Structures are given as C-alpha cells and as structure tokens.
XYZ file of N, CA and C in Angstrom:
741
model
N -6.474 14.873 27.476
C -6.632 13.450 27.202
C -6.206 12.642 28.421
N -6.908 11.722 28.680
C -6.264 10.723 30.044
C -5.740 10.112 29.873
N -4.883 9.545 30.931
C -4.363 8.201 30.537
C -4.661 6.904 29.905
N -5.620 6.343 30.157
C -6.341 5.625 29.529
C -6.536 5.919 28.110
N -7.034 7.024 27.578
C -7.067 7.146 26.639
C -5.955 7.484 25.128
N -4.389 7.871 25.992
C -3.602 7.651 25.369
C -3.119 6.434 25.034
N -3.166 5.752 26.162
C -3.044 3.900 25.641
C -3.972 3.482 24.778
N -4.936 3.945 25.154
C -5.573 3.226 23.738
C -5.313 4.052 22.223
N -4.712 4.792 22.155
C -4.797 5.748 20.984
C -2.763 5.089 20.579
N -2.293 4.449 21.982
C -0.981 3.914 20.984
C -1.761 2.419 20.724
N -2.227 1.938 21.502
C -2.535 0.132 21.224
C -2.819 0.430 19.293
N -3.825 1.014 19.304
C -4.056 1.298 17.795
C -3.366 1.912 16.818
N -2.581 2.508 17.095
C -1.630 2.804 16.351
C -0.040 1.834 15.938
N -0.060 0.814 17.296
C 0.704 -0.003 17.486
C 0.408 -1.594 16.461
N -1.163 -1.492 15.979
C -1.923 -2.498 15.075
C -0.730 -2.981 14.073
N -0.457 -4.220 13.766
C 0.472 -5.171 12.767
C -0.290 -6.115 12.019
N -2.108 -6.182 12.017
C -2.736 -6.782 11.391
C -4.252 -5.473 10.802
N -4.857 -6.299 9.929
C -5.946 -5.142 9.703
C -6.764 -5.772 9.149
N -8.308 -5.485 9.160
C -9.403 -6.246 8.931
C -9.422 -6.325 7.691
N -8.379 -5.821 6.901
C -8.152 -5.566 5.412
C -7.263 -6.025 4.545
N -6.774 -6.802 3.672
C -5.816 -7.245 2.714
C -5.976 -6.489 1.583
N -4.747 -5.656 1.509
C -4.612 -5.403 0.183
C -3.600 -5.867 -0.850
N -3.976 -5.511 -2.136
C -3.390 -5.371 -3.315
C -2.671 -4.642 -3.979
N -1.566 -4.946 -4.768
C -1.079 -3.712 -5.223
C -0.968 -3.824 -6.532
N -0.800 -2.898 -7.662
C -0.407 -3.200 -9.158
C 0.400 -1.850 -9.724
N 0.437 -1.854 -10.782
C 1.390 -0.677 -11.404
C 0.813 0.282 -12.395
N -0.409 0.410 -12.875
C -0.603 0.683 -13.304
C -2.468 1.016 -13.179
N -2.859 2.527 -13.542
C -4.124 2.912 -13.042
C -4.933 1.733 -14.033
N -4.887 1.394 -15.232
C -5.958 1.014 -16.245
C -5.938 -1.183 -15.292
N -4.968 -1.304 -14.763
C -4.813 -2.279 -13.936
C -5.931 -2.354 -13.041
N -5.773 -1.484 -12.143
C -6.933 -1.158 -11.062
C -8.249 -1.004 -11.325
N -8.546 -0.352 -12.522
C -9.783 -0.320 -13.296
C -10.600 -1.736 -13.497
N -9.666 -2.453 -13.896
C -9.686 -4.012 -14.085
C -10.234 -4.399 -13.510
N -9.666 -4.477 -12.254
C -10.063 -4.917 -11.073
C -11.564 -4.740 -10.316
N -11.372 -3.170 -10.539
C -13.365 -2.871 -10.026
C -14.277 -3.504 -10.736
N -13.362 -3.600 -12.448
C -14.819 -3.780 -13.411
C -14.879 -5.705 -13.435
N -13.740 -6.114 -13.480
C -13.770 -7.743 -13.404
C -13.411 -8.773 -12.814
N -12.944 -7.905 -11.535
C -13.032 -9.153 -10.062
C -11.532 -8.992 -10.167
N -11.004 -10.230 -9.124
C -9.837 -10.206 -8.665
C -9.522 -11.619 -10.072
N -8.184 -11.396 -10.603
C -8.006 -12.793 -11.467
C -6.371 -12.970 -11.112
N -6.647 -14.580 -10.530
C -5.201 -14.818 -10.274
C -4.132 -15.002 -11.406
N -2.908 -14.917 -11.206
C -1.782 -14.918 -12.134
C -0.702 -15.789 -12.018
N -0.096 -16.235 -13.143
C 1.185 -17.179 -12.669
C 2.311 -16.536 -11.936
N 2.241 -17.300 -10.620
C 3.884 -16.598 -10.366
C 4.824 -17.854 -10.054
N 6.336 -17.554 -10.006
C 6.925 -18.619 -10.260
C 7.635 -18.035 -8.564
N 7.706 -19.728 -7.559
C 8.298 -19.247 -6.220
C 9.505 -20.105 -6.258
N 10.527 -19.651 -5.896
C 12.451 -20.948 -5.860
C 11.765 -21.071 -4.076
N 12.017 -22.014 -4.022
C 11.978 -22.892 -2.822
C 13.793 -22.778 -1.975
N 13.596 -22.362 -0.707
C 15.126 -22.811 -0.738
C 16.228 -23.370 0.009
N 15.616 -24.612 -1.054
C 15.878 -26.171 -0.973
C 16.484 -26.704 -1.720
N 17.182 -27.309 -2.246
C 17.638 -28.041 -3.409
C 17.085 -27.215 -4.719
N 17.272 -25.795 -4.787
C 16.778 -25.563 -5.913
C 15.166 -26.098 -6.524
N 14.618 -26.523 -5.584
C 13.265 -26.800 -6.487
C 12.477 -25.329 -6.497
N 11.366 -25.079 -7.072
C 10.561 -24.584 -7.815
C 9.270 -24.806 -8.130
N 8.427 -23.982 -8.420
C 6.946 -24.077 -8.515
C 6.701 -22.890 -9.132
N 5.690 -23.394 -10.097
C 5.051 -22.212 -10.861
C 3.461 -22.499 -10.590
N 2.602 -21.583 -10.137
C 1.021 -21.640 -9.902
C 0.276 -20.690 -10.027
N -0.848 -20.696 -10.416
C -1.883 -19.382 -10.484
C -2.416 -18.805 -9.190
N -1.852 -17.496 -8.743
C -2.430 -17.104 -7.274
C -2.592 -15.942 -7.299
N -3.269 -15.063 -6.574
C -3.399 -13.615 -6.309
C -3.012 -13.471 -4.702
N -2.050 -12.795 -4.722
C -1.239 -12.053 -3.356
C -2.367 -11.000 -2.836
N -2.198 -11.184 -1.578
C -2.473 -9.881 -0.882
C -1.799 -10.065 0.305
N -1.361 -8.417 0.960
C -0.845 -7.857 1.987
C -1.451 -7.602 3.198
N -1.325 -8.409 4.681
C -2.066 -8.023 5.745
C -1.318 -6.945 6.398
N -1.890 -6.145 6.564
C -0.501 -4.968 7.023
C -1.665 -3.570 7.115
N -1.637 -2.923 8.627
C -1.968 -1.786 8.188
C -2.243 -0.974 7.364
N -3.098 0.179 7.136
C -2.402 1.045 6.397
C -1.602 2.225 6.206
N -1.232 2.281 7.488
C 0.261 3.337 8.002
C 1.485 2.668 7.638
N 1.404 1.634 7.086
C 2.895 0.539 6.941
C 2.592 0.225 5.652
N 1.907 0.786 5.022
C 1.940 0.202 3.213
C 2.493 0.657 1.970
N 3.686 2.078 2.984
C 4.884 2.659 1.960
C 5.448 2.063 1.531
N 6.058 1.400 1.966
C 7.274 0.099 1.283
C 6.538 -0.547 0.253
N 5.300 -0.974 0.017
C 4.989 -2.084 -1.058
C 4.219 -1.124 -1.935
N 3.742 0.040 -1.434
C 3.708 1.246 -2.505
C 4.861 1.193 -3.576
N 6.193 1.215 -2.725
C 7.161 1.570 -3.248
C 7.855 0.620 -4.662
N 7.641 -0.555 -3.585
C 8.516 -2.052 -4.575
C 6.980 -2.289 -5.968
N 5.812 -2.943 -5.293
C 4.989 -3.244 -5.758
C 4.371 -2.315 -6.492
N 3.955 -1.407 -6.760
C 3.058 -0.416 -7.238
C 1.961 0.976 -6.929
N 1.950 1.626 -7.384
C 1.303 3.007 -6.698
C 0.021 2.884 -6.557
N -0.703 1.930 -7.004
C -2.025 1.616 -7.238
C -2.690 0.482 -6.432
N -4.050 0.469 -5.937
C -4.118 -1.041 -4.904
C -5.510 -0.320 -4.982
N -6.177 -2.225 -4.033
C -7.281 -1.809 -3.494
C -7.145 -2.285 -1.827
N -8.036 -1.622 -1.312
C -8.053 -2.602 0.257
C -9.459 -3.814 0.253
N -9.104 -4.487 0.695
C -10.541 -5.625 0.331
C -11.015 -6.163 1.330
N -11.924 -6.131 1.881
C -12.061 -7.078 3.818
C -11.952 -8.465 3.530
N -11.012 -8.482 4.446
C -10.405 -10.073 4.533
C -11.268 -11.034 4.840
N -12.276 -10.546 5.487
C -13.531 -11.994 5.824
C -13.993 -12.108 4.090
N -14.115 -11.598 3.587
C -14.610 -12.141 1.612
C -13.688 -12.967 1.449
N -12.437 -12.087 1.580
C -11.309 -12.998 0.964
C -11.150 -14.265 1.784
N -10.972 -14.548 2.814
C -10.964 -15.516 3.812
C -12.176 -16.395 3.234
N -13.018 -16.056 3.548
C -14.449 -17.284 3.043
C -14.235 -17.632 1.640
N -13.465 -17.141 0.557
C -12.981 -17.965 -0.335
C -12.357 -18.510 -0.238
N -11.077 -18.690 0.470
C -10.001 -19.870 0.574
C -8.738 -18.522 0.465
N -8.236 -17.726 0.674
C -7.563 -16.966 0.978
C -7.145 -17.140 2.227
N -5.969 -17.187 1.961
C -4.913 -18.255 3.594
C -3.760 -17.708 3.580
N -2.926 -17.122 4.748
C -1.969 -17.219 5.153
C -0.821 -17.781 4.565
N 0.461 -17.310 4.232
C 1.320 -18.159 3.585
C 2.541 -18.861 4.501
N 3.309 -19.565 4.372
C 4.102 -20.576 5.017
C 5.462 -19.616 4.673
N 6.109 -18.734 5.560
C 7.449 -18.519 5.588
C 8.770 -19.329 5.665
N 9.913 -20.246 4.767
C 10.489 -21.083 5.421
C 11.748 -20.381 4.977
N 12.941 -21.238 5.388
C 14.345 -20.999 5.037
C 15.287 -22.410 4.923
N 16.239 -22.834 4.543
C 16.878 -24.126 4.179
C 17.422 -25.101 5.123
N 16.498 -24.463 6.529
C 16.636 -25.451 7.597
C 14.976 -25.420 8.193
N 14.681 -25.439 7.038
C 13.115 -25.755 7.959
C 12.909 -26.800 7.836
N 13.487 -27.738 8.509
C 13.667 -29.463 8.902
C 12.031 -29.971 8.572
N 11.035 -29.505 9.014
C 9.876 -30.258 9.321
C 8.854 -29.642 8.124
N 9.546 -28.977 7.167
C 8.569 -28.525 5.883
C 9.589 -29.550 5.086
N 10.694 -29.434 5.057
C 11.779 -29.645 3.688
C 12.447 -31.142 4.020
N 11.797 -32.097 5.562
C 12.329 -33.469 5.857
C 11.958 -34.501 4.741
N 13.055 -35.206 3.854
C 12.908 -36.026 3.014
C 11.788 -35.407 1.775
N 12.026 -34.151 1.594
C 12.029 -33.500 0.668
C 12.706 -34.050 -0.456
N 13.251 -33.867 -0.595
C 14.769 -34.508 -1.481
C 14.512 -35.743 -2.650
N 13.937 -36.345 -1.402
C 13.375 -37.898 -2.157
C 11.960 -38.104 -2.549
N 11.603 -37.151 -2.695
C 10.213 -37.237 -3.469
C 10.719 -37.008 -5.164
N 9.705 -37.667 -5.698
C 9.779 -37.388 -7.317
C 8.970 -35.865 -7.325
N 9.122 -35.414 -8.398
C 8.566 -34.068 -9.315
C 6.836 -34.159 -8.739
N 6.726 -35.398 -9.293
C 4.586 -35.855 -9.286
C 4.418 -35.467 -8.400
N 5.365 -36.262 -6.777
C 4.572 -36.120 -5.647
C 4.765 -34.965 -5.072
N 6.192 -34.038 -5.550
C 6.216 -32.859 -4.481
C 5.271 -31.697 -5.088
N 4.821 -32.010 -6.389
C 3.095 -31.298 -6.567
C 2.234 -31.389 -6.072
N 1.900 -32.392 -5.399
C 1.132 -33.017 -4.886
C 0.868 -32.120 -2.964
N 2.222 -32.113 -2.921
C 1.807 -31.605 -1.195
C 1.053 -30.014 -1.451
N -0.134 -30.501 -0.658
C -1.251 -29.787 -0.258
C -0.775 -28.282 0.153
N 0.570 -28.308 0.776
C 1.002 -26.348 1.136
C 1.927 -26.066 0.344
N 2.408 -26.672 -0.789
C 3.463 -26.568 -1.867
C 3.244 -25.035 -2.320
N 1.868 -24.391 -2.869
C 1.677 -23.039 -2.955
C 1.725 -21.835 -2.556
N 1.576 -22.457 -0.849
C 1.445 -21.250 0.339
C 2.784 -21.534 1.091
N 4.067 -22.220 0.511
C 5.476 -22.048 0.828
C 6.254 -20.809 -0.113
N 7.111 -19.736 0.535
C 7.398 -18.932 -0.035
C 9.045 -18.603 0.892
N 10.357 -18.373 0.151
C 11.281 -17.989 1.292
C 11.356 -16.731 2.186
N 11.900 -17.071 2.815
C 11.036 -15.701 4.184
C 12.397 -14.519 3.789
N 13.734 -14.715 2.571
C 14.414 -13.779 2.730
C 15.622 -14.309 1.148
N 15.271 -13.156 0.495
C 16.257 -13.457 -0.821
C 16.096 -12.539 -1.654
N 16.708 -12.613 -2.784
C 16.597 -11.767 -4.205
C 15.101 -11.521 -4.544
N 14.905 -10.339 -4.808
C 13.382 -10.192 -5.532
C 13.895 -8.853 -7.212
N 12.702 -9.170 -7.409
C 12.762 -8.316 -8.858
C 11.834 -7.864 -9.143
N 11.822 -6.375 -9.850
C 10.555 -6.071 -10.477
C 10.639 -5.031 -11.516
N 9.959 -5.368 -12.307
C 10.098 -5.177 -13.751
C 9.672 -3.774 -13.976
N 10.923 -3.192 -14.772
C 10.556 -1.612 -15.206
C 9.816 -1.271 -16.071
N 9.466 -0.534 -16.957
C 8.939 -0.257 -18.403
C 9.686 -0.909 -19.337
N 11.017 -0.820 -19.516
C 11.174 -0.695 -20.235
C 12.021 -2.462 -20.254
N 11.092 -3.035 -19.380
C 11.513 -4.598 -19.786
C 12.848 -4.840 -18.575
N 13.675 -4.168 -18.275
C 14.909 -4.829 -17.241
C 14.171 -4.689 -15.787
N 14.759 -5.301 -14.780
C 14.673 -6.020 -13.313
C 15.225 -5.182 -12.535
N 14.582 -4.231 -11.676
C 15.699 -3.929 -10.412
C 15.391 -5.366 -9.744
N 16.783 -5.200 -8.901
C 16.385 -6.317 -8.323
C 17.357 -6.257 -6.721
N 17.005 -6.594 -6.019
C 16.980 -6.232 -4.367
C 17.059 -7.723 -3.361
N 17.539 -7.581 -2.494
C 17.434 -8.370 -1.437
C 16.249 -8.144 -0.585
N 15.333 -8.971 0.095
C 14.198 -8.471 0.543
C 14.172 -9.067 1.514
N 13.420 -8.888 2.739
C 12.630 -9.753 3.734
C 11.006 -10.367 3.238
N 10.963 -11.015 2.919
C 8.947 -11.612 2.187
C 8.472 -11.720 3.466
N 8.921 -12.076 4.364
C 7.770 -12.054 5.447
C 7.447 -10.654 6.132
N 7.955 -9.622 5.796
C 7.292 -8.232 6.158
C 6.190 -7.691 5.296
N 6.121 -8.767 4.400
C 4.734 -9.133 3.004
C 3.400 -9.030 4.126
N 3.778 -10.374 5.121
C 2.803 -10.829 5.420
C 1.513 -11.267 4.432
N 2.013 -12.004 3.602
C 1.249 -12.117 2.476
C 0.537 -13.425 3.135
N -0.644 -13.333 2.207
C -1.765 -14.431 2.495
C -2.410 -14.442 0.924
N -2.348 -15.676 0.374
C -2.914 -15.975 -1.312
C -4.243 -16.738 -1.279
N -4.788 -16.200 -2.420
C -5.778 -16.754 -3.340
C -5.399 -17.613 -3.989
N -5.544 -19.321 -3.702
C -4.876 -20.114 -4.723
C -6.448 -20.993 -5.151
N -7.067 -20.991 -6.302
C -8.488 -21.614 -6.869
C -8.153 -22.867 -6.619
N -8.363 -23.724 -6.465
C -8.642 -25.096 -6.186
C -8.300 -25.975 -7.173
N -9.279 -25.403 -8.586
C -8.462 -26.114 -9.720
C -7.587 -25.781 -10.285
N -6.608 -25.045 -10.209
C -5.170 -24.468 -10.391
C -4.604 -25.569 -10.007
N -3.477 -25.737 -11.409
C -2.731 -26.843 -11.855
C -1.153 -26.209 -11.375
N -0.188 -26.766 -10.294
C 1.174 -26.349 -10.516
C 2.001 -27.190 -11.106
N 2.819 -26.355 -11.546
C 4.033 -26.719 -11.744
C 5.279 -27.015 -11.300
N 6.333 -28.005 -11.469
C 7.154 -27.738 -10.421
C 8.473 -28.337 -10.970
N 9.766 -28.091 -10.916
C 10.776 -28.421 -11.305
C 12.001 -28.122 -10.659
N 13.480 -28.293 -11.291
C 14.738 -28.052 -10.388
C 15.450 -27.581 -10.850
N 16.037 -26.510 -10.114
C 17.313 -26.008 -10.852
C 17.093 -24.545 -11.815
N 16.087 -24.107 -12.449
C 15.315 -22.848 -12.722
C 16.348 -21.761 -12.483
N 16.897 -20.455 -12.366
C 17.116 -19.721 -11.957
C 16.048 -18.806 -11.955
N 16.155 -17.958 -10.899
C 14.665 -17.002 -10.736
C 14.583 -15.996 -11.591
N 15.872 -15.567 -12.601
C 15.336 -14.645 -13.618
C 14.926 -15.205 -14.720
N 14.867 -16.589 -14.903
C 14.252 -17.668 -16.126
C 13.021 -17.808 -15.711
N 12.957 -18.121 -14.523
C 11.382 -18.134 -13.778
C 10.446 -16.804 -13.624
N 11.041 -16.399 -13.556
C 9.738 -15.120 -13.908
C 9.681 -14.620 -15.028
N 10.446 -14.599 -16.116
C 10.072 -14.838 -17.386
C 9.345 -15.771 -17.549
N 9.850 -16.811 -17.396
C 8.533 -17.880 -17.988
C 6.808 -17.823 -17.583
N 7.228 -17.396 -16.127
C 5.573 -17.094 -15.486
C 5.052 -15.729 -16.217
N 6.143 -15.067 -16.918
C 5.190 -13.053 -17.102
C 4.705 -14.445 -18.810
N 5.514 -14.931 -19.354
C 5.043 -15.249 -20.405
C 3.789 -16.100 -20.849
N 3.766 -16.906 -19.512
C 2.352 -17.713 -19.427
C 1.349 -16.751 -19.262
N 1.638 -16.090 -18.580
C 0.728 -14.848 -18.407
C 0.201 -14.415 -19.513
N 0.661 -14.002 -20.624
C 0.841 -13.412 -21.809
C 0.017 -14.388 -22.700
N 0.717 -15.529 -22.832
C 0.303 -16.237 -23.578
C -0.705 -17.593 -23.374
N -0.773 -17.543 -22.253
C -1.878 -18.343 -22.024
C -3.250 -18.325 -21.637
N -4.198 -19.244 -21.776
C -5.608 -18.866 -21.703
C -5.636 -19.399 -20.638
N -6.158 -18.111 -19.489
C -6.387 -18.584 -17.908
C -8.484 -18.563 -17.830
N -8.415 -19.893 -17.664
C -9.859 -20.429 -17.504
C -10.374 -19.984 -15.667
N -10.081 -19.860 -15.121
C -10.378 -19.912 -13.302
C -11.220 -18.901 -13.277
N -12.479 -18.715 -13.020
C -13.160 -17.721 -12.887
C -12.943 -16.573 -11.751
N -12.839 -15.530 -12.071
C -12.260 -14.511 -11.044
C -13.221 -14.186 -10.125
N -12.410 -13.885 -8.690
C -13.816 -13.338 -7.492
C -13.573 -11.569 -7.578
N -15.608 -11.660 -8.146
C -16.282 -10.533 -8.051
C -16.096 -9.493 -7.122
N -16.008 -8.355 -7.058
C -15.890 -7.833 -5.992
C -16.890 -6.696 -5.800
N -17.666 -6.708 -5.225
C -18.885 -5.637 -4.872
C -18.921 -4.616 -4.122
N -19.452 -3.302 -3.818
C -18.776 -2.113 -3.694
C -18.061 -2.482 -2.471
N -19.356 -2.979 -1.420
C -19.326 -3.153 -0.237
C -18.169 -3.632 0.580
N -17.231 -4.753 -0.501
C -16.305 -5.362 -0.029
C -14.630 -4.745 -0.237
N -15.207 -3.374 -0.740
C -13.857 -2.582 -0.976
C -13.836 -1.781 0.084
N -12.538 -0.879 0.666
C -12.586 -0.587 1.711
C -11.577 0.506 1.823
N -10.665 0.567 0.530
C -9.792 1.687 -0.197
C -9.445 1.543 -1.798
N -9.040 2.823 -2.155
C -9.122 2.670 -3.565
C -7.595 3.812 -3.792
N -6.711 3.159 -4.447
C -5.698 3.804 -4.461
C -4.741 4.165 -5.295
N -4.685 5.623 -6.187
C -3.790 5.866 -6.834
C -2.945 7.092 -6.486
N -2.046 6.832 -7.961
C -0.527 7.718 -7.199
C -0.661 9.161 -6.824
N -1.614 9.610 -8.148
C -1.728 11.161 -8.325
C -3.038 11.516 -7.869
N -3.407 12.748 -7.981
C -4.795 13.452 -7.661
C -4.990 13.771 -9.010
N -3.624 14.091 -10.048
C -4.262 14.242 -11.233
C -4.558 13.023 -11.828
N -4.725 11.827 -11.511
C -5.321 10.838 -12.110
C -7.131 10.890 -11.402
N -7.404 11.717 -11.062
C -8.467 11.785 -10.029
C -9.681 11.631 -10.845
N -9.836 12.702 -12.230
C -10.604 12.963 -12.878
C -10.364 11.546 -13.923
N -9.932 10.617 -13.885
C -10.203 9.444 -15.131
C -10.893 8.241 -14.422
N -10.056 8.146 -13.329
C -11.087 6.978 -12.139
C -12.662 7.603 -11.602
N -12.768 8.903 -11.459
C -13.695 9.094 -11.346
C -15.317 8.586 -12.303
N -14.294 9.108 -13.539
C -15.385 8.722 -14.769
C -15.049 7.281 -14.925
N -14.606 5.969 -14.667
C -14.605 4.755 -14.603
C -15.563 4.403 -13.669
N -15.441 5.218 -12.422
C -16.214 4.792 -11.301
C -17.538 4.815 -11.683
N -17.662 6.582 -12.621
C -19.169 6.480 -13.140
C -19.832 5.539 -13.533
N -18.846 5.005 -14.755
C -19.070 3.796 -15.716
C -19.883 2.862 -14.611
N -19.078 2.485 -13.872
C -18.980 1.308 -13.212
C -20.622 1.022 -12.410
N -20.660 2.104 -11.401
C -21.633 2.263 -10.397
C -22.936 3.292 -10.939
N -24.046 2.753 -11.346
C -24.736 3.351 -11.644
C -25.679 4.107 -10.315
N -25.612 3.636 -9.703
C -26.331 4.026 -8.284
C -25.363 5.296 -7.917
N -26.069 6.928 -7.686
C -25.364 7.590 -7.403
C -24.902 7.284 -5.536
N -25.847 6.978 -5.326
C -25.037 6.782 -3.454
C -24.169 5.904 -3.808
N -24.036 4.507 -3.989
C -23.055 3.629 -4.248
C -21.337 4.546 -4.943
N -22.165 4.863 -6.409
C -20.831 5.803 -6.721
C -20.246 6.586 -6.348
N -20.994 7.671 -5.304
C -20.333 8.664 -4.513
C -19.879 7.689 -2.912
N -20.058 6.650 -2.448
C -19.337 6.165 -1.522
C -18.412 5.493 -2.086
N -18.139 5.248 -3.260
C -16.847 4.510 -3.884
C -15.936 5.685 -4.213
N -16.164 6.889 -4.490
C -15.447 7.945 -4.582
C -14.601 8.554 -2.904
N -15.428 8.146 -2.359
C -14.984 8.263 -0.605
C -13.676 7.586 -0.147
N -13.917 6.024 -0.995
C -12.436 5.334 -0.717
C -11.176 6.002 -1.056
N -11.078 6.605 -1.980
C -9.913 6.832 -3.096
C -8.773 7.811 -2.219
N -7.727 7.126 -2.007
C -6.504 7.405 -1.151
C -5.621 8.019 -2.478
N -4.675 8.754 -2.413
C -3.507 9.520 -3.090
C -2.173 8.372 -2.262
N -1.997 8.392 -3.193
C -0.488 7.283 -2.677
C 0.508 8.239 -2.522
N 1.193 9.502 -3.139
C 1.502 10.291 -3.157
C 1.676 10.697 -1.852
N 0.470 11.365 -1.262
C 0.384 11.377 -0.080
C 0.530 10.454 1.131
N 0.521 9.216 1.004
C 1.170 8.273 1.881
C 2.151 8.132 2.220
N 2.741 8.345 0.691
C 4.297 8.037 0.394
C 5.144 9.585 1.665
N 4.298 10.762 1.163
C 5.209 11.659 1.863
C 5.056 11.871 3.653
N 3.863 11.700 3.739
C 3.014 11.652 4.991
C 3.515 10.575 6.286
N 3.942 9.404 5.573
C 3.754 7.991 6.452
C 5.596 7.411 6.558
C-alpha cells in the first residue's frame, strides 16, 4: 500500500459526519413500524438550562455520526435503528440542533423576561437542547437508569413538523417531564402526518440478534413485494450484536 493511500484509508476512517442519520428504538416490532409507516414524531420533554424553563414538542431525533461510532447509542438508546440519507431528511426540514449551557449569553439574553406565550414563540425554542446533564431511560419494567451524559456527542439533528404545537413551562423536574411526555404519547391523538420512507432512502437496517433474522425477514416480505427491492432491503440488515463486540 503507498503512502498516499494509507492517508486516505485514515482520512476515512477519521470521518465524524456521514451522509446518513440514524435512528434508534428498543424494540424489533418498533422498527417494523417504521418500514411499514414512515417516520412519526413523538413528544419529548427538553429542561432548558436556564431558569428551569422547559418545553414539551413533537420531534423525531436522529444521530449524525458514523457508523463505527454508533456503540454508545446502541447501548443507551436501543439495539434496533435504521440509517436514512440525510438529503430526504434534510429536504424535509430536518436541522441540526442548538447545543447550549447556562451561560449561553446570546441564546438565554433577557430570556428571563419573556412571558410563557412569547418564549413559545422563539423560532429555535425546539432545536435548543443542553449540551451536558442527567439523562434517563426507561427499563421494562417501568424504572429510569439514569446517567450523566454529554448530548452533544448525539450530534443530533430533529424532525420538528411545522404544525407542531409546543409547550412550555417552569420549574418541571425532568422525571415529571418525561412522564408527562411518555403519557401524551400514550394518550394522545397525534394528527402530523408521518414521512414515508421508500426502500431507496434506507441505507441500514438494524437489529440486535441474527436470531431475530428470520421474523424481519418475513416483515420485509410483507412489506416489499418486488423480489429485487426485497432482496436489496435484506442486504441492509446489520447485527448490532456484532457492532457492539466488533467496534
């Protein structure tokens, strides 16, 4: 191998962005979802941290991040994902999110003195998220691990629909707040029509086991009646398993 050609074989390996955003969830019949009825955003509730304010809004997360670096959110987030090309997601309104912390003077200046109405109102209120705090995530059996995190090693970038209504208030604690958002979830009727996703625009397909191999397969059947289509959607399908030990 030449020189030249080892530099280029680290430049690429050295990659911290990817033509791809993915997703993650917890569960295979989740992912199924997903092939058969588009991407559908969800309430999540974000603490601002600022004066304790708060926001609750309908969004779908995704991860810009390699996929040699997608152990960790395997890990926290779920064994299951898709990869999706970011130009789809991008030409919908899929954007970059705003990392801050309680001196971000020029996001949070005269913050303070806005009423409830108007700090709904600011236009990046959704795509603000803290770049470093408590996170949680919910076991089976209903309780929270819950962890200190860095969010900006997310590199997250959201799906927020346009007519998505937030919410916003003070003082919340974040284990009241994500209850309240899993419960809207639950109990509420989410109208926002979800984006479709067509084979073409998938780009990995990912679960934990190989013995889950044989049930996605026959979903995939379901799904893709075109045998070329279905056998190149069978091509995506990554073992997380194997990431996990491999990467």
């Amino acid at each position: 191998m030449s020189e030249k050609q080892s530099i280029n074989r680290k430049k690429i390996s050295e990659n911290i962005s990817s033509e791809t955003l993915f997703t993650f969830t917890g569960k295979l019949e989740y992912l199924i979802g997903m092939l058969r009825d588009g991407i559908k955003p969800r309430y999540v509730f974000e603490r601002l941290p600022y004066k304790d304010y708060h926001y609750i809004v309908h969004v779908k997360c995704f991860c810009d991040i390699p996929l040699g670096k997608i152990k960790s959110h395997l890990e926290w987030f779920g064994n299951y994902g898709l990869g999706i090309k970011r130009s789809f997601l991008q030409d919908n309104g899929t954007t970059p999110i705003m990392y801050v912390h309680e001196k971000s003077d020029r996001i949070f200046n005269n913050i303070d003195k806005l009423t409830l109405d108007e700090l709904k109102k600011m236009p990046s209120l959704p795509l603000l998220k803290r770049h470093f705090g408590w996170d949680y995530k919910e076991q089976e059996n209903g309780e929270y691990d819950k962890k200190q995190r860095k969010f900006y090693d997310e590199r997250e970038w959201r799906y927020v629909p346009l007519e998505t209504e937030i919410e916003v208030g003070k003082g919340m604690t974040i284990e009241n707040g994500i209850k309240l958002a899993k419960d809207k979830n639950l109990n509420s009727q989410i109208k926002i029509k979800p984006l479709k996703l067509i084979p073409s625009l998938i780009e990995y397909i990912i679960i934990y086991d190989r013995k889950e191999f044989e049930e996605l397969r026959k979903a995939l059947e379901d799904l893709y009646k075109d045998k070329n289509v279905y056998e190149e959607m069978l091509s995506k399908i990554l073992i997380a398993k194997q990431v996990l030990r491999d990467f």
